[in-house]
Coordinates of N, CA and C in Angstrom, one line a residue:
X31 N 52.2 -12.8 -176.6 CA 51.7 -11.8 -177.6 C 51.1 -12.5 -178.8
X32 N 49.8 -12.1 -179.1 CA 49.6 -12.6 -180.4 C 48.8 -11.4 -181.6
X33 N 48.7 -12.6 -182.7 CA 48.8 -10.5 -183.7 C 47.1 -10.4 -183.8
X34 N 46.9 -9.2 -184.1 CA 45.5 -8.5 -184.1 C 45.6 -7.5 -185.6
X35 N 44.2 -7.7 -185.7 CA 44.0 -6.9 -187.0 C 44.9 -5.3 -186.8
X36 N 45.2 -5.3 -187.7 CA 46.0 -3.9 -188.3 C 47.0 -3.5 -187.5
X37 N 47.5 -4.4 -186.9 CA 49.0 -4.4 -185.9 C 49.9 -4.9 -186.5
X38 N 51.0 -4.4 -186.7 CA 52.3 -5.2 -187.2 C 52.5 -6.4 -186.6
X39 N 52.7 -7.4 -187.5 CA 52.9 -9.3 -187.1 C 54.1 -8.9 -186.8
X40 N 54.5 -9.6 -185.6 CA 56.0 -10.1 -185.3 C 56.6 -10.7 -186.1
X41 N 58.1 -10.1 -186.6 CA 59.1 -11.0 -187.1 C 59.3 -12.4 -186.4
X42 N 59.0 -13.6 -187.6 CA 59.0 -15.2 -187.1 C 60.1 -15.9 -188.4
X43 N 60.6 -16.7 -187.7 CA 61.4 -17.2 -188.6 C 60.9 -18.9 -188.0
X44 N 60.7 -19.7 -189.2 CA 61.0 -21.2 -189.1 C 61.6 -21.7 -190.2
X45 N 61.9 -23.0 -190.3 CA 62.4 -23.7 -191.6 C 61.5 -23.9 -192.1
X46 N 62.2 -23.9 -193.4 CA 60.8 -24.0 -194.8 C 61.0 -25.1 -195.5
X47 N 60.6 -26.2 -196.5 CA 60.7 -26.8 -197.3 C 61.9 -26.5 -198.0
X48 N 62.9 -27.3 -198.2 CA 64.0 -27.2 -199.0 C 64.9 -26.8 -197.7
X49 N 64.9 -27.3 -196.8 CA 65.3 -27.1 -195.1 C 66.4 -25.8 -195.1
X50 N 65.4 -24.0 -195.0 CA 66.0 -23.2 -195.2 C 65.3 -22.5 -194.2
X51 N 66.0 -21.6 -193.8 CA 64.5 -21.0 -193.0 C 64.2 -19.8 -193.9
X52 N 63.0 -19.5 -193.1 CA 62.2 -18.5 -193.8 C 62.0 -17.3 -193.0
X53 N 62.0 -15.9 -192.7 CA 61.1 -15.1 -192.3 C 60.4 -14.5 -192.5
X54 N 59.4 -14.2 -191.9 CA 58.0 -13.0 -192.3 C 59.0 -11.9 -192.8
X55 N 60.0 -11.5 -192.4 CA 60.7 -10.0 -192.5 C 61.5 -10.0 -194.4
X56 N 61.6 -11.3 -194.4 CA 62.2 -12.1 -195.7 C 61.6 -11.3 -197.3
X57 N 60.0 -11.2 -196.9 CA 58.1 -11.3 -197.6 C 58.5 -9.9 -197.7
X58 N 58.6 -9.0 -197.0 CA 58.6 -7.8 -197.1 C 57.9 -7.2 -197.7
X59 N 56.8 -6.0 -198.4 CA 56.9 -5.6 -199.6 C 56.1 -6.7 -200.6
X60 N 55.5 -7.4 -200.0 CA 54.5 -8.4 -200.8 C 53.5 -8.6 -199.7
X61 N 52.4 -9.2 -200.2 CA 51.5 -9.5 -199.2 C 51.4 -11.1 -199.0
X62 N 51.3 -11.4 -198.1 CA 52.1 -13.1 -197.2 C 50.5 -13.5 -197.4
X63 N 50.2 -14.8 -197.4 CA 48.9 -15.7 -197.0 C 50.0 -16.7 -196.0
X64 N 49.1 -16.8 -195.0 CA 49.9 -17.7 -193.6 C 48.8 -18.4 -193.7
X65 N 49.2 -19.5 -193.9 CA 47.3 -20.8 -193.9 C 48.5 -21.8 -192.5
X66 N 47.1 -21.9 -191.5 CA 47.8 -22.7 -190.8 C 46.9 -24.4 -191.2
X67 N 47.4 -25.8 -191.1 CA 46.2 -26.8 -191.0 C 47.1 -27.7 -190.3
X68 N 45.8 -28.7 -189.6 CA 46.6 -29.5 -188.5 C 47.5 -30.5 -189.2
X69 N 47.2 -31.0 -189.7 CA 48.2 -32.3 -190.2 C 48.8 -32.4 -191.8
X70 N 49.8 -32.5 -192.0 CA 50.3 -33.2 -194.0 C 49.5 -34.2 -194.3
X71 N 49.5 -34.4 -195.6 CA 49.0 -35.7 -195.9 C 48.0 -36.1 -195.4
X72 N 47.1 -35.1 -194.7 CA 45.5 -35.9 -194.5 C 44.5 -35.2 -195.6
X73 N 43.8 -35.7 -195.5 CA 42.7 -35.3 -197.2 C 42.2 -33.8 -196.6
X74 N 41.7 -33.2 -195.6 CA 41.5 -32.1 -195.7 C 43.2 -30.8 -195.8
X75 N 43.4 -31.0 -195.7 CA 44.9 -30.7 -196.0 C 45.6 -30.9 -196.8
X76 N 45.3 -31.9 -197.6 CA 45.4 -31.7 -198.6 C 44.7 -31.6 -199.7
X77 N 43.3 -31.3 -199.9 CA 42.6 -30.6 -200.7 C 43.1 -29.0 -200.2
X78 N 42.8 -28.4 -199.1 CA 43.5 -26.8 -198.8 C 44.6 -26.7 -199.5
X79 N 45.8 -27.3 -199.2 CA 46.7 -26.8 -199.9 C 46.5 -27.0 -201.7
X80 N 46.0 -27.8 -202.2 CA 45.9 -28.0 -203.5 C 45.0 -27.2 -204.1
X81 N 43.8 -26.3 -203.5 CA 43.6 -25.0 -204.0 C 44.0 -23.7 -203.5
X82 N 45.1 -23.8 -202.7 CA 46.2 -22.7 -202.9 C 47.3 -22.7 -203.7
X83 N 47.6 -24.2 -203.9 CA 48.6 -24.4 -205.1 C 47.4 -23.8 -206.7
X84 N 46.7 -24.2 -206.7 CA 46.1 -23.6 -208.4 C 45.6 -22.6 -208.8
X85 N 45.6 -21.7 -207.5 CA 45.8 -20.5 -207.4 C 47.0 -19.4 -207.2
X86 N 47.7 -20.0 -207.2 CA 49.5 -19.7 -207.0 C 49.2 -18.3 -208.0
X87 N 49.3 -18.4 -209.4 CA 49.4 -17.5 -210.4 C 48.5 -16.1 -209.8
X88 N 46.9 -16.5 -209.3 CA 46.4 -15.3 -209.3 C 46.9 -15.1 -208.1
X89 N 47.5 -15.3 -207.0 CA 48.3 -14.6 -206.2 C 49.1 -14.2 -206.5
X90 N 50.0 -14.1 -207.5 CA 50.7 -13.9 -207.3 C 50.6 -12.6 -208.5
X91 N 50.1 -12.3 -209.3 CA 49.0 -11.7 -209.3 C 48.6 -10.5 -208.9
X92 N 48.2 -10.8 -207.8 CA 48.0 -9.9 -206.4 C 49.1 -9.5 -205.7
X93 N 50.5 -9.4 -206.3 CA 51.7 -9.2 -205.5 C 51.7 -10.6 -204.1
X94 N 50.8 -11.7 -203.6 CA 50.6 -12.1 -203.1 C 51.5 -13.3 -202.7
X95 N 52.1 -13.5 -201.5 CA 52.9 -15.1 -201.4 C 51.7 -16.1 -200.4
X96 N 52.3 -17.3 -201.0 CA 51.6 -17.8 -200.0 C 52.3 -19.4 -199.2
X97 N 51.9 -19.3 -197.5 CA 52.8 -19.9 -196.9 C 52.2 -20.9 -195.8
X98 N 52.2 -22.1 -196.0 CA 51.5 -23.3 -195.6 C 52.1 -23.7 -193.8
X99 N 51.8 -23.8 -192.5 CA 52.4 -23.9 -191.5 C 51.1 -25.1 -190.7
X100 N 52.3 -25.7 -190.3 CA 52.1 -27.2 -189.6 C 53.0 -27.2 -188.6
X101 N 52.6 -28.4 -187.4 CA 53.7 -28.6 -187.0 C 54.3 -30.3 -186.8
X102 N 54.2 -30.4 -188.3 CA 54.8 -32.0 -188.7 C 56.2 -31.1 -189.1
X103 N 57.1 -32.3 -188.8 CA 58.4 -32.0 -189.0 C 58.5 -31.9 -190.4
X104 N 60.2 -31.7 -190.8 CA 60.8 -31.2 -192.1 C 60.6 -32.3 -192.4
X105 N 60.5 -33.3 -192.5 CA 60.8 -34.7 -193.1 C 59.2 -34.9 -193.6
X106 N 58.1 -34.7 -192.9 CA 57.0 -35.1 -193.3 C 56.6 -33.6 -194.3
X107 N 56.8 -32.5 -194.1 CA 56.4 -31.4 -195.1 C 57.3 -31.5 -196.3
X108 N 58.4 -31.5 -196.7 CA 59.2 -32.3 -197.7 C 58.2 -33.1 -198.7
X109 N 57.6 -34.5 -197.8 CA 57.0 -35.3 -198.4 C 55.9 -35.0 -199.3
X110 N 54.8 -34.2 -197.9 CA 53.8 -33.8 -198.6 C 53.5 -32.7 -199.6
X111 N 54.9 -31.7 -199.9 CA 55.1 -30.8 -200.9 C 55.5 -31.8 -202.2
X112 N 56.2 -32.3 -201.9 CA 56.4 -33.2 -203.0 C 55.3 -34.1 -204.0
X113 N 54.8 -34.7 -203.0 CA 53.5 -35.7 -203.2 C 52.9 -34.9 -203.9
X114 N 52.6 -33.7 -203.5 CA 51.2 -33.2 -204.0 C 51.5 -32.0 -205.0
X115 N 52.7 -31.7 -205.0 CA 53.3 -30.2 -205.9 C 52.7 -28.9 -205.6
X116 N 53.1 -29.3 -204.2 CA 52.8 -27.8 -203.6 C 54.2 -26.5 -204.6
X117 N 53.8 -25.4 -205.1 CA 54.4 -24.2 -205.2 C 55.0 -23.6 -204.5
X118 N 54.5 -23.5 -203.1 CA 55.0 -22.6 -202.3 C 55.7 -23.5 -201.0
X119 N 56.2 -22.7 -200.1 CA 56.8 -23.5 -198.9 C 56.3 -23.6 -197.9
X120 N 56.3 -24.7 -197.3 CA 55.4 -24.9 -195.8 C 56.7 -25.2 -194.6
X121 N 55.8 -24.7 -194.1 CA 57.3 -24.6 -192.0 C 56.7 -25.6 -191.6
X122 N 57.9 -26.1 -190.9 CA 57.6 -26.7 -190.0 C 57.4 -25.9 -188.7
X123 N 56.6 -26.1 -187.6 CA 56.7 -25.2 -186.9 C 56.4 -26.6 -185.5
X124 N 57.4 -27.3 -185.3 CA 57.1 -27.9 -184.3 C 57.4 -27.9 -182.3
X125 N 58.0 -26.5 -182.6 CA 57.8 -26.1 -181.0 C 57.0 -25.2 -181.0
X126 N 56.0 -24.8 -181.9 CA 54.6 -24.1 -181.9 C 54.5 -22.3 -181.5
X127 N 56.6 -22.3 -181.8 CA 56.1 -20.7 -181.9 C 55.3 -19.9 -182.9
X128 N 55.1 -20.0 -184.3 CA 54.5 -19.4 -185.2 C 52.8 -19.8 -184.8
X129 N 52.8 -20.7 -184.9 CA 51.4 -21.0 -184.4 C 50.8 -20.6 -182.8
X130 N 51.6 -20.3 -182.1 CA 51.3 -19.7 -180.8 C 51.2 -18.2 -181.1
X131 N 51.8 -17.5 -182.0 CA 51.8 -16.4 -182.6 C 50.7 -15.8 -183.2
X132 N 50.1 -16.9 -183.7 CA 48.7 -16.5 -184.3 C 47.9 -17.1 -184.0
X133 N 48.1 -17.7 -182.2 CA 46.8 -18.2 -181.4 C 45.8 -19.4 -182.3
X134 N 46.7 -20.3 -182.3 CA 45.5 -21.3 -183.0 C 45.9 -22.9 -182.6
X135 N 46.5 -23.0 -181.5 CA 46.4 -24.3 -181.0 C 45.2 -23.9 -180.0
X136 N 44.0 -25.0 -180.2 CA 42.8 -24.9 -179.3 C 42.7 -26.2 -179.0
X137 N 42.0 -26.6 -178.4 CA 41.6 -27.6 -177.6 C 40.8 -28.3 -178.8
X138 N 41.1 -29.6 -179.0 CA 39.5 -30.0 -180.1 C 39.6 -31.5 -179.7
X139 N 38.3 -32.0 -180.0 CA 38.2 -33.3 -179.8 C 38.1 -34.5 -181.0
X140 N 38.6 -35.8 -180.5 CA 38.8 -36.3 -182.0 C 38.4 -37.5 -181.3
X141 N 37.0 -38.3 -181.5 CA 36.9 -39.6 -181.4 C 36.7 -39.6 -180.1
X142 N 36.2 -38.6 -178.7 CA 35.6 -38.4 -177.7 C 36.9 -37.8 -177.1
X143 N 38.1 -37.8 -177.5 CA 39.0 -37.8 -176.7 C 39.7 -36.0 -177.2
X144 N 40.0 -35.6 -176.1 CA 40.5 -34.5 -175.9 C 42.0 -33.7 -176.1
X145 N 42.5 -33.3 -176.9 CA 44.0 -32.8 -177.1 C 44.4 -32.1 -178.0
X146 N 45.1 -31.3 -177.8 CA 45.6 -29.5 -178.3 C 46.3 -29.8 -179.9
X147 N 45.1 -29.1 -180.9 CA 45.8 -29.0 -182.1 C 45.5 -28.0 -182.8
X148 N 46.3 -27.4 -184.1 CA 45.6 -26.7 -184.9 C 44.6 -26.5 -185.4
X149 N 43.9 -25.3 -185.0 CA 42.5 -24.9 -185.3 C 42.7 -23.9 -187.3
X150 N 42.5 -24.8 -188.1 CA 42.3 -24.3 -189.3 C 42.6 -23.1 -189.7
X151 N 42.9 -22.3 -189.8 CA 43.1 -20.7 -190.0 C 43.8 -19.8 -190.7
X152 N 43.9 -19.6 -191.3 CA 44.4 -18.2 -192.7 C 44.2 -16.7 -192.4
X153 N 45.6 -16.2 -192.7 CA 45.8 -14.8 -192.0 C 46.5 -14.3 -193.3
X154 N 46.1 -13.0 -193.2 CA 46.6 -12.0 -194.8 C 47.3 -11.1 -194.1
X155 N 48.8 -10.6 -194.5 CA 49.4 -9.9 -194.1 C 49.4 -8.7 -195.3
X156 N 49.4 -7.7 -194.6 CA 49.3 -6.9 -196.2 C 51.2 -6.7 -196.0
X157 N 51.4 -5.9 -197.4 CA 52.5 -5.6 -197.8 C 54.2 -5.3 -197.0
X158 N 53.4 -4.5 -196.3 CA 54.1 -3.2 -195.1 C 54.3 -4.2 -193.4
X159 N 53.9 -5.2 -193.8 CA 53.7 -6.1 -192.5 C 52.9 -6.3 -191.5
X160 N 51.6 -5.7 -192.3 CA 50.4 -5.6 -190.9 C 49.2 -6.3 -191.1
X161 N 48.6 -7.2 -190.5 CA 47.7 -7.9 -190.2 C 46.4 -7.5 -190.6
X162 N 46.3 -7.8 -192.0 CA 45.0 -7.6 -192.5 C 43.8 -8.2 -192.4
X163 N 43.5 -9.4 -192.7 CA 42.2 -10.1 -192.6 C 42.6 -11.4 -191.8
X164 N 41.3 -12.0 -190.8 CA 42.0 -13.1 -190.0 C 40.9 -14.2 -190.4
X165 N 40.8 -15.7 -190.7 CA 39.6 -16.7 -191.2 C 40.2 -17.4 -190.1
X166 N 39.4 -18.4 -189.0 CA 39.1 -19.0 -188.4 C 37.9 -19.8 -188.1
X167 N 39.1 -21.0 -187.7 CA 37.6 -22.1 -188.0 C 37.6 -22.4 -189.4
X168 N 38.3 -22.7 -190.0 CA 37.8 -22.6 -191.6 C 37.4 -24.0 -192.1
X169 N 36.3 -23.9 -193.4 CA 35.8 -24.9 -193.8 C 36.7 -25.0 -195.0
X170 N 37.5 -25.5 -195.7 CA 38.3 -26.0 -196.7 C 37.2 -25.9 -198.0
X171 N 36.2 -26.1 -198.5 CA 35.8 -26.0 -199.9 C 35.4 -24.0 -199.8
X172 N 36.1 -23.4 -201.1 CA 35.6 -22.4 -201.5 C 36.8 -21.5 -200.7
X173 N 37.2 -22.1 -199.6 CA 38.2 -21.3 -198.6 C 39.2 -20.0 -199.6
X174 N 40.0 -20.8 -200.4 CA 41.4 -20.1 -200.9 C 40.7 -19.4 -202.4
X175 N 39.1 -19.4 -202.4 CA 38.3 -18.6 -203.3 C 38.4 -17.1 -202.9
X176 N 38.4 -17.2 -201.6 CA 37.5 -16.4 -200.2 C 38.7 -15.5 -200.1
X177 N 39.4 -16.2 -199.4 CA 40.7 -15.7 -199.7 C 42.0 -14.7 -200.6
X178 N 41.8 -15.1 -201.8 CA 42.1 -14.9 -203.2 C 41.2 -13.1 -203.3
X179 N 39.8 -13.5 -202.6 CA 39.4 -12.0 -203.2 C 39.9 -11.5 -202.4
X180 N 40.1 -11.5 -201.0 CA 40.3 -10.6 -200.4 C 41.8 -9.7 -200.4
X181 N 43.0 -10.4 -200.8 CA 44.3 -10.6 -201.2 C 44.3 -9.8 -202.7
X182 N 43.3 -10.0 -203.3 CA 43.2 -9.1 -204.5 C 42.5 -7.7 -204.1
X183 N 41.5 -7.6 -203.5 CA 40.6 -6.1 -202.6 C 42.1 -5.6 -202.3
X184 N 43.0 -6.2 -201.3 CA 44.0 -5.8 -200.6 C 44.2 -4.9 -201.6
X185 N 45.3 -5.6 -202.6 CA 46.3 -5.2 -203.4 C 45.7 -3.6 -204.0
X186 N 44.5 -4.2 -204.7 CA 43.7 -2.8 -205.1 C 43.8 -1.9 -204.6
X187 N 43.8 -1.8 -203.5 CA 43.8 -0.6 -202.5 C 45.0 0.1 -202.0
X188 N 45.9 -0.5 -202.9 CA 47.5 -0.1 -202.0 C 48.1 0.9 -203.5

């Protein structure tokens, strides 16, 4: 099963930063940003997350949380929250259920060669727990701009 616009997300729990878990069911009552990116500590990933970190405030704002998902272990997300001062908490998600949940391990190629990784992607949950806006494929400059309005449109509307 995976989630679809204006369907209730399935309750997911993984560990979070500060090795705690986390659930979607946890968010309740707020509106969740789920940004998925392939790897910690690589420069596109970490410019993404550093303009959702400087935007923290106007999310939050927007009643908005927001929640970083990889599937580098707790040891490497630790690091890279730290390194970089991430705000918010990122999962590890490395038996790839939260990310099989929102369908974004695809096939990509890197250097001719072929193998299954996260395909970029950010999903807005509204308040109530239902799957509001889905970004796929994403290009990292302007992204968590793009995002931010729409998380704000949300809120407006509720």
């Amino acid at each position: 099963m995976t989630v679809s616009i204006g369907e209730p997300v399935p309750d997911f729990t993984a560990t979070a930063t500060g090795d705690t878990p986390l659930s979607l069911s946890d968010l309740r009552g707020r509106q969740v940003v789920v940004y998925f990116y392939p790897k910690a500590s690589t420069p596109g990933c970490t410019t993404e997350g550093g303009d959702f970190r400087d935007r923290k405030d106007a999310f939050e704002a927007a009643n908005t949380v927001i929640v970083g998902v990889s599937r580098d272990g707790i040891r490497a997300q630790e690091n890279f929250k730290a390194k970089q001062d991430f705000n918010f908490p990122l999962l590890s998600d490395k038996d790839e259920t939260v990310c099989r949940l929102f369908d974004v391990i695809k096939l990509k190629k890197l250097y001719g060669k072929e193998h299954l990784g996260i395909e970029r992607s950010t999903f807005l949950i509204d308040a109530d727990g239902k799957l509001a806006r889905e970004w796929r494929g994403v290009k990292v400059k302007g992204h968590a701009d793009e995002v931010l309005e729409a998380a704000r449109a949300l809120h407006a509307g509720q």
